[in-house]
Amino acid sequence: MEMLKEKSLHLTVEKLVEELQKLDNYNHFYEDFQIIAASYDVTLEDFKNTLVAAVHQGSMETNLRNAIFYWLRNHDNNKQIVVREEVTQKESLDYLRKAQATWERRIQKSLESMCEEIGIPLSSQRPNADKDDISQKWNELSNYSTNLERLRPVYAPKDFLEVLFSLHNPNYRMFSEEMNWDFTYIPLKVKTLNELRYHYRDIAAADLLLGLTALTAVSSGPILQGEQDRIKLGENVLINGYAPVCQEFLKLGAPRSLRGQLWAQILGSNAKSSKQQYLELKERVINYDMLIDKLITKDVQLTACNDDQYFVFEDVLYQVMLCFTRDTEVLSVFNNSSSNPILTPLYGIPPGSAVYPPNGVVPFHGFTMYAAPLCYLFNDPIPLYFMFRGLYLRYWFRLHEISSHPQSILGLCILFERLLQRHETKLWTHLINHKIHPIRVVFKWLMRGFSGHLPPEQLLNLWDLVLAYDSLEVIPLLAVAILSFRKENLLQVDTISNIECVLADLSSLNVMSLLQLALKGPTKI
């Protein structure tokens, strides 16, 4: 039995080492390990024991633990992929997989028709004069002239919602052609309110939850002292450098001064070792012009530039989003995603062999808002970029694909509907009686993770919880809590336009207070 255990452990270690070699920071990790092995602390006479002791003494052990932590997270992110008849399927439900493929073809046709209509290629090399111009204006890209008049977003959240409404489960018989009021015909398991309360139990039980007093004009002495204690504890957590401890610390909120560092540690986004990669992406932007660039520029202008909280970050958002379109490492997201990148013929490349855009992600209207709030965390575009990329690869990609994963936009919609129907029945019935689909009211909140709808500080408090609990389920929970909080006003109106007016301004809401109320109550949201 002992021999079997040793063999099993040995095979597990071999598999783990093989997987660690695929990580982005493996080369840096290996170089540090070589330095330790060549140090005076390691002797040839007792190589194994002295090497292990040297690893324990420095930061190598923490780095190794973090590497395993990141690998386990990525492995868990990929667990929905199943193997059937020796063919790897990224989506287990056939009708969802077909719907996603149809949606991707629709996006591709939209891009190609836009190129024909405007008369520009999907991608081309920039003329030298244009290269010099964009290089000189890199830090002021808002002054870089480009014609965007005839451009339109490829799709908007409302277009994607219509696609979700059109999903049809072949095992479910439709008894009526009338509109469906929920997604009950899609067999996805989501958490109940009791299960959410257990998952987020630390929020409900917290005596000091950073963010609860954000809207208080004058804070009392004990609260200020409590915040100072949290800052000191957070600094010690960062010195330790262990990602799971940072994640646990984040469950009670992050001090503003430490939030960026905590998030970077949890996601493993090491900007220092990736600076060269960012500069290479910048060069690709300078050397090649793409239709996607214009769509990104248009999106920044239509969203962040029209927002009082984000318009000052216009230039840095251009830099971050344009570099993102060239980042081929983003293609790794399709290992976890139910979607596939678009393959299209490009000039000088054989048909069907080029991914477009290079990162495989076609932006929708509002895509920029995944990055805009991060401008409050970083002054430098390089750590901002890698933080944005880390969040997208871990969470945001699920918000614009058709998938049965419980963290997908479809799963979040189902979670919202079931919570609202069961715990705010009067409001649910009111909406149904006036032919208002409940999900239409909040879908834009869900698909953008509330970015652009909540004030930045409140939004960052919400995203703290997304990272701390490694779950997007807090987003539909907050959506239900907001509707519950404004229920009396919502019951007084009977049209979708008036409901949107009631919910248009969320600036007075406190995210942590609403979530704590929702998670503490015995039955009601």
mmCIF file of N, CA and C in Angstrom, residues 332-402:
data_model
loop_
_atom_site.group_PDB
_atom_site.id
_atom_site.type_symbol
_atom_site.label_atom_id
_atom_site.label_comp_id
_atom_site.label_asym_id
_atom_site.label_seq_id
_atom_site.Cartn_x
_atom_site.Cartn_y
_atom_site.Cartn_z
ATOM 1 N N SER A 332 -5.316 31.752 -25.199
ATOM 2 C CA SER A 332 -5.411 30.664 -24.222
ATOM 3 C C SER A 332 -6.791 30.605 -23.577
ATOM 4 N N VAL A 333 -7.545 31.699 -23.645
ATOM 5 C CA VAL A 333 -8.876 31.713 -23.048
ATOM 6 C C VAL A 333 -9.791 30.698 -23.728
ATOM 7 N N PHE A 334 -9.513 30.372 -24.986
ATOM 8 C CA PHE A 334 -10.364 29.444 -25.714
ATOM 9 C C PHE A 334 -10.157 27.996 -25.269
ATOM 10 N N ASN A 335 -9.148 27.755 -24.417
ATOM 11 C CA ASN A 335 -9.016 26.439 -23.789
ATOM 12 C C ASN A 335 -10.090 26.235 -22.727
ATOM 13 N N ASN A 336 -10.580 27.329 -22.149
ATOM 14 C CA ASN A 336 -11.586 27.277 -21.098
ATOM 15 C C ASN A 336 -12.964 27.686 -21.589
ATOM 16 N N SER A 337 -13.009 28.317 -22.736
ATOM 17 C CA SER A 337 -14.242 28.908 -23.246
ATOM 18 C C SER A 337 -14.995 27.933 -24.137
ATOM 19 N N SER A 338 -16.297 28.166 -24.281
ATOM 20 C CA SER A 338 -17.105 27.378 -25.209
ATOM 21 C C SER A 338 -17.044 27.965 -26.609
ATOM 22 N N SER A 339 -16.423 29.118 -26.757
ATOM 23 C CA SER A 339 -16.357 29.791 -28.051
ATOM 24 C C SER A 339 -15.059 29.461 -28.777
ATOM 25 N N ASN A 340 -14.972 29.930 -30.015
ATOM 26 C CA ASN A 340 -13.784 29.737 -30.835
ATOM 27 C C ASN A 340 -13.433 31.049 -31.523
ATOM 28 N N PRO A 341 -12.145 31.290 -31.769
ATOM 29 C CA PRO A 341 -11.766 32.514 -32.479
ATOM 30 C C PRO A 341 -12.181 32.441 -33.941
ATOM 31 N N ILE A 342 -12.346 33.598 -34.541
ATOM 32 C CA ILE A 342 -12.711 33.676 -35.951
ATOM 33 C C ILE A 342 -11.484 33.408 -36.811
ATOM 34 N N LEU A 343 -11.632 32.528 -37.799
ATOM 35 C CA LEU A 343 -10.580 32.265 -38.769
ATOM 36 C C LEU A 343 -11.004 32.888 -40.086
ATOM 37 N N THR A 344 -10.161 33.745 -40.620
ATOM 38 C CA THR A 344 -10.529 34.430 -41.859
ATOM 39 C C THR A 344 -9.282 34.662 -42.702
ATOM 40 N N PRO A 345 -9.417 34.660 -44.036
ATOM 41 C CA PRO A 345 -8.244 34.912 -44.888
ATOM 42 C C PRO A 345 -7.788 36.359 -44.791
ATOM 43 N N LEU A 346 -6.484 36.558 -44.631
ATOM 44 C CA LEU A 346 -5.891 37.882 -44.595
ATOM 45 C C LEU A 346 -4.862 37.990 -45.709
ATOM 46 N N TYR A 347 -4.536 39.205 -46.072
ATOM 47 C CA TYR A 347 -3.586 39.435 -47.155
ATOM 48 C C TYR A 347 -2.237 38.786 -46.837
ATOM 49 N N GLY A 348 -1.765 37.945 -47.763
ATOM 50 C CA GLY A 348 -0.458 37.319 -47.606
ATOM 51 C C GLY A 348 -0.467 36.069 -46.756
ATOM 52 N N ILE A 349 -1.651 35.658 -46.271
ATOM 53 C CA ILE A 349 -1.751 34.474 -45.422
ATOM 54 C C ILE A 349 -2.745 33.501 -46.059
ATOM 55 N N PRO A 350 -2.457 32.197 -46.111
ATOM 56 C CA PRO A 350 -3.371 31.230 -46.721
ATOM 57 C C PRO A 350 -4.754 31.299 -46.096
ATOM 58 N N PRO A 351 -5.814 31.116 -46.878
ATOM 59 C CA PRO A 351 -7.186 31.193 -46.356
ATOM 60 C C PRO A 351 -7.419 30.213 -45.211
ATOM 61 N N GLY A 352 -8.155 30.688 -44.234
ATOM 62 C CA GLY A 352 -8.561 29.818 -43.130
ATOM 63 C C GLY A 352 -7.517 29.599 -42.068
ATOM 64 N N SER A 353 -6.356 30.244 -42.187
ATOM 65 C CA SER A 353 -5.289 29.948 -41.223
ATOM 66 C C SER A 353 -5.000 31.102 -40.268
ATOM 67 N N ALA A 354 -5.687 32.239 -40.446
ATOM 68 C CA ALA A 354 -5.384 33.403 -39.611
ATOM 69 C C ALA A 354 -6.512 33.675 -38.633
ATOM 70 N N VAL A 355 -6.139 33.864 -37.357
ATOM 71 C CA VAL A 355 -7.113 34.240 -36.334
ATOM 72 C C VAL A 355 -7.293 35.748 -36.392
ATOM 73 N N TYR A 356 -8.563 36.189 -36.408
ATOM 74 C CA TYR A 356 -8.828 37.624 -36.441
ATOM 75 C C TYR A 356 -9.882 37.985 -35.409
ATOM 76 N N PRO A 357 -9.567 39.013 -34.602
ATOM 77 C CA PRO A 357 -8.259 39.687 -34.446
ATOM 78 C C PRO A 357 -7.240 38.745 -33.815
ATOM 79 N N PRO A 358 -5.966 39.141 -33.725
ATOM 80 C CA PRO A 358 -4.935 38.228 -33.209
ATOM 81 C C PRO A 358 -5.227 37.646 -31.843
ATOM 82 N N ASN A 359 -5.950 38.385 -30.987
ATOM 83 C CA ASN A 359 -6.282 37.830 -29.674
ATOM 84 C C ASN A 359 -7.560 36.996 -29.698
ATOM 85 N N GLY A 360 -8.270 36.990 -30.833
ATOM 86 C CA GLY A 360 -9.473 36.168 -30.972
ATOM 87 C C GLY A 360 -10.731 36.774 -30.403
ATOM 88 N N VAL A 361 -10.663 37.988 -29.844
ATOM 89 C CA VAL A 361 -11.810 38.595 -29.156
ATOM 90 C C VAL A 361 -12.344 39.759 -29.977
ATOM 91 N N VAL A 362 -13.588 39.642 -30.433
ATOM 92 C CA VAL A 362 -14.240 40.734 -31.152
ATOM 93 C C VAL A 362 -15.008 41.580 -30.141
ATOM 94 N N PRO A 363 -14.670 42.852 -30.006
ATOM 95 C CA PRO A 363 -15.296 43.682 -28.965
ATOM 96 C C PRO A 363 -16.743 44.033 -29.283
ATOM 97 N N PHE A 364 -17.565 44.112 -28.250
ATOM 98 C CA PHE A 364 -18.951 44.556 -28.393
ATOM 99 C C PHE A 364 -19.067 45.975 -27.839
ATOM 100 N N HIS A 365 -20.235 46.567 -27.994
ATOM 101 C CA HIS A 365 -20.441 47.917 -27.476
ATOM 102 C C HIS A 365 -20.399 47.894 -25.946
ATOM 103 N N GLY A 366 -19.404 48.560 -25.374
ATOM 104 C CA GLY A 366 -19.225 48.579 -23.923
ATOM 105 C C GLY A 366 -18.065 47.731 -23.439
ATOM 106 N N PHE A 367 -17.350 47.086 -24.360
ATOM 107 C CA PHE A 367 -16.236 46.216 -23.987
ATOM 108 C C PHE A 367 -15.156 46.983 -23.217
ATOM 109 N N THR A 368 -14.950 48.244 -23.577
ATOM 110 C CA THR A 368 -13.933 49.073 -22.917
ATOM 111 C C THR A 368 -14.167 49.193 -21.417
ATOM 112 N N MET A 369 -15.423 49.071 -20.996
ATOM 113 C CA MET A 369 -15.741 49.280 -19.583
ATOM 114 C C MET A 369 -15.219 48.170 -18.687
ATOM 115 N N TYR A 370 -14.730 47.068 -19.252
ATOM 116 C CA TYR A 370 -14.035 46.068 -18.443
ATOM 117 C C TYR A 370 -12.689 46.615 -17.955
ATOM 118 N N ALA A 371 -12.122 47.557 -18.710
ATOM 119 C CA ALA A 371 -10.800 48.096 -18.370
ATOM 120 C C ALA A 371 -10.870 49.437 -17.664
ATOM 121 N N ALA A 372 -11.895 50.242 -17.951
ATOM 122 C CA ALA A 372 -11.947 51.626 -17.463
ATOM 123 C C ALA A 372 -11.792 51.753 -15.945
ATOM 124 N N PRO A 373 -12.468 50.934 -15.112
ATOM 125 C CA PRO A 373 -12.335 51.116 -13.657
ATOM 126 C C PRO A 373 -10.917 50.896 -13.135
ATOM 127 N N LEU A 374 -10.114 50.129 -13.872
ATOM 128 C CA LEU A 374 -8.757 49.830 -13.414
ATOM 129 C C LEU A 374 -7.847 51.053 -13.498
ATOM 130 N N CYS A 375 -8.285 52.079 -14.218
ATOM 131 C CA CYS A 375 -7.499 53.311 -14.301
ATOM 132 C C CYS A 375 -7.384 53.983 -12.943
ATOM 133 N N TYR A 376 -8.288 53.651 -12.030
ATOM 134 C CA TYR A 376 -8.220 54.204 -10.679
ATOM 135 C C TYR A 376 -7.216 53.453 -9.802
ATOM 136 N N LEU A 377 -6.703 52.334 -10.285
ATOM 137 C CA LEU A 377 -5.773 51.530 -9.492
ATOM 138 C C LEU A 377 -4.323 51.744 -9.886
ATOM 139 N N PHE A 378 -4.076 52.117 -11.153
ATOM 140 C CA PHE A 378 -2.699 52.189 -11.642
ATOM 141 C C PHE A 378 -2.474 53.480 -12.421
ATOM 142 N N ASN A 379 -1.320 54.102 -12.200
ATOM 143 C CA ASN A 379 -0.915 55.269 -12.984
ATOM 144 C C ASN A 379 -0.172 54.856 -14.249
ATOM 145 N N ASP A 380 0.397 53.659 -14.214
ATOM 146 C CA ASP A 380 1.207 53.153 -15.322
ATOM 147 C C ASP A 380 0.355 52.219 -16.178
ATOM 148 N N PRO A 381 0.333 52.415 -17.514
ATOM 149 C CA PRO A 381 -0.490 51.551 -18.375
ATOM 150 C C PRO A 381 -0.033 50.094 -18.412
ATOM 151 N N ILE A 382 1.235 49.826 -18.058
ATOM 152 C CA ILE A 382 1.723 48.442 -18.150
ATOM 153 C C ILE A 382 1.080 47.550 -17.096
ATOM 154 N N PRO A 383 1.152 47.853 -15.780
ATOM 155 C CA PRO A 383 0.436 47.008 -14.821
ATOM 156 C C PRO A 383 -1.076 47.043 -15.028
ATOM 157 N N LEU A 384 -1.596 48.192 -15.507
ATOM 158 C CA LEU A 384 -3.023 48.278 -15.797
ATOM 159 C C LEU A 384 -3.400 47.265 -16.873
ATOM 160 N N TYR A 385 -2.560 47.183 -17.917
ATOM 161 C CA TYR A 385 -2.854 46.256 -19.010
ATOM 162 C C TYR A 385 -2.895 44.809 -18.524
ATOM 163 N N PHE A 386 -1.878 44.408 -17.771
ATOM 164 C CA PHE A 386 -1.818 43.005 -17.361
ATOM 165 C C PHE A 386 -2.881 42.666 -16.315
ATOM 166 N N MET A 387 -3.309 43.663 -15.543
ATOM 167 C CA MET A 387 -4.437 43.438 -14.644
ATOM 168 C C MET A 387 -5.719 43.218 -15.446
ATOM 169 N N PHE A 388 -5.937 44.065 -16.458
ATOM 170 C CA PHE A 388 -7.114 43.917 -17.313
ATOM 171 C C PHE A 388 -7.115 42.557 -18.007
ATOM 172 N N ARG A 389 -5.959 42.174 -18.535
ATOM 173 C CA ARG A 389 -5.883 40.886 -19.222
ATOM 174 C C ARG A 389 -6.148 39.731 -18.263
ATOM 175 N N GLY A 390 -5.608 39.833 -17.040
ATOM 176 C CA GLY A 390 -5.828 38.776 -16.059
ATOM 177 C C GLY A 390 -7.292 38.633 -15.685
ATOM 178 N N LEU A 391 -7.980 39.764 -15.490
ATOM 179 C CA LEU A 391 -9.405 39.725 -15.159
ATOM 180 C C LEU A 391 -10.220 39.166 -16.315
ATOM 181 N N TYR A 392 -9.857 39.550 -17.531
ATOM 182 C CA TYR A 392 -10.600 39.044 -18.686
ATOM 183 C C TYR A 392 -10.429 37.532 -18.832
ATOM 184 N N LEU A 393 -9.193 37.054 -18.724
ATOM 185 C CA LEU A 393 -8.931 35.622 -18.898
ATOM 186 C C LEU A 393 -9.569 34.788 -17.801
ATOM 187 N N ARG A 394 -9.757 35.391 -16.628
ATOM 188 C CA ARG A 394 -10.328 34.637 -15.513
ATOM 189 C C ARG A 394 -11.849 34.742 -15.447
ATOM 190 N N TYR A 395 -12.392 35.940 -15.736
ATOM 191 C CA TYR A 395 -13.818 36.167 -15.501
ATOM 192 C C TYR A 395 -14.594 36.708 -16.699
ATOM 193 N N TRP A 396 -14.149 37.848 -17.259
ATOM 194 C CA TRP A 396 -15.034 38.598 -18.160
ATOM 195 C C TRP A 396 -15.371 37.864 -19.437
ATOM 196 N N PHE A 397 -14.521 36.952 -19.905
ATOM 197 C CA PHE A 397 -14.832 36.259 -21.158
ATOM 198 C C PHE A 397 -16.131 35.473 -21.063
ATOM 199 N N ARG A 398 -16.513 35.083 -19.864
ATOM 200 C CA ARG A 398 -17.737 34.291 -19.689
ATOM 201 C C ARG A 398 -19.003 35.123 -19.877
ATOM 202 N N LEU A 399 -18.870 36.453 -19.886
ATOM 203 C CA LEU A 399 -20.037 37.319 -19.933
ATOM 204 C C LEU A 399 -20.512 37.621 -21.345
ATOM 205 N N HIS A 400 -19.834 37.078 -22.358
ATOM 206 C CA HIS A 400 -20.322 37.311 -23.730
ATOM 207 C C HIS A 400 -20.147 36.055 -24.594
ATOM 208 N N GLU A 401 -20.421 34.895 -23.992
ATOM 209 C CA GLU A 401 -20.427 33.651 -24.748
ATOM 210 C C GLU A 401 -21.606 32.795 -24.302
ATOM 211 N N ILE A 402 -22.041 31.906 -25.185
ATOM 212 C CA ILE A 402 -23.150 31.003 -24.883
ATOM 213 C C ILE A 402 -22.565 29.721 -24.318
#
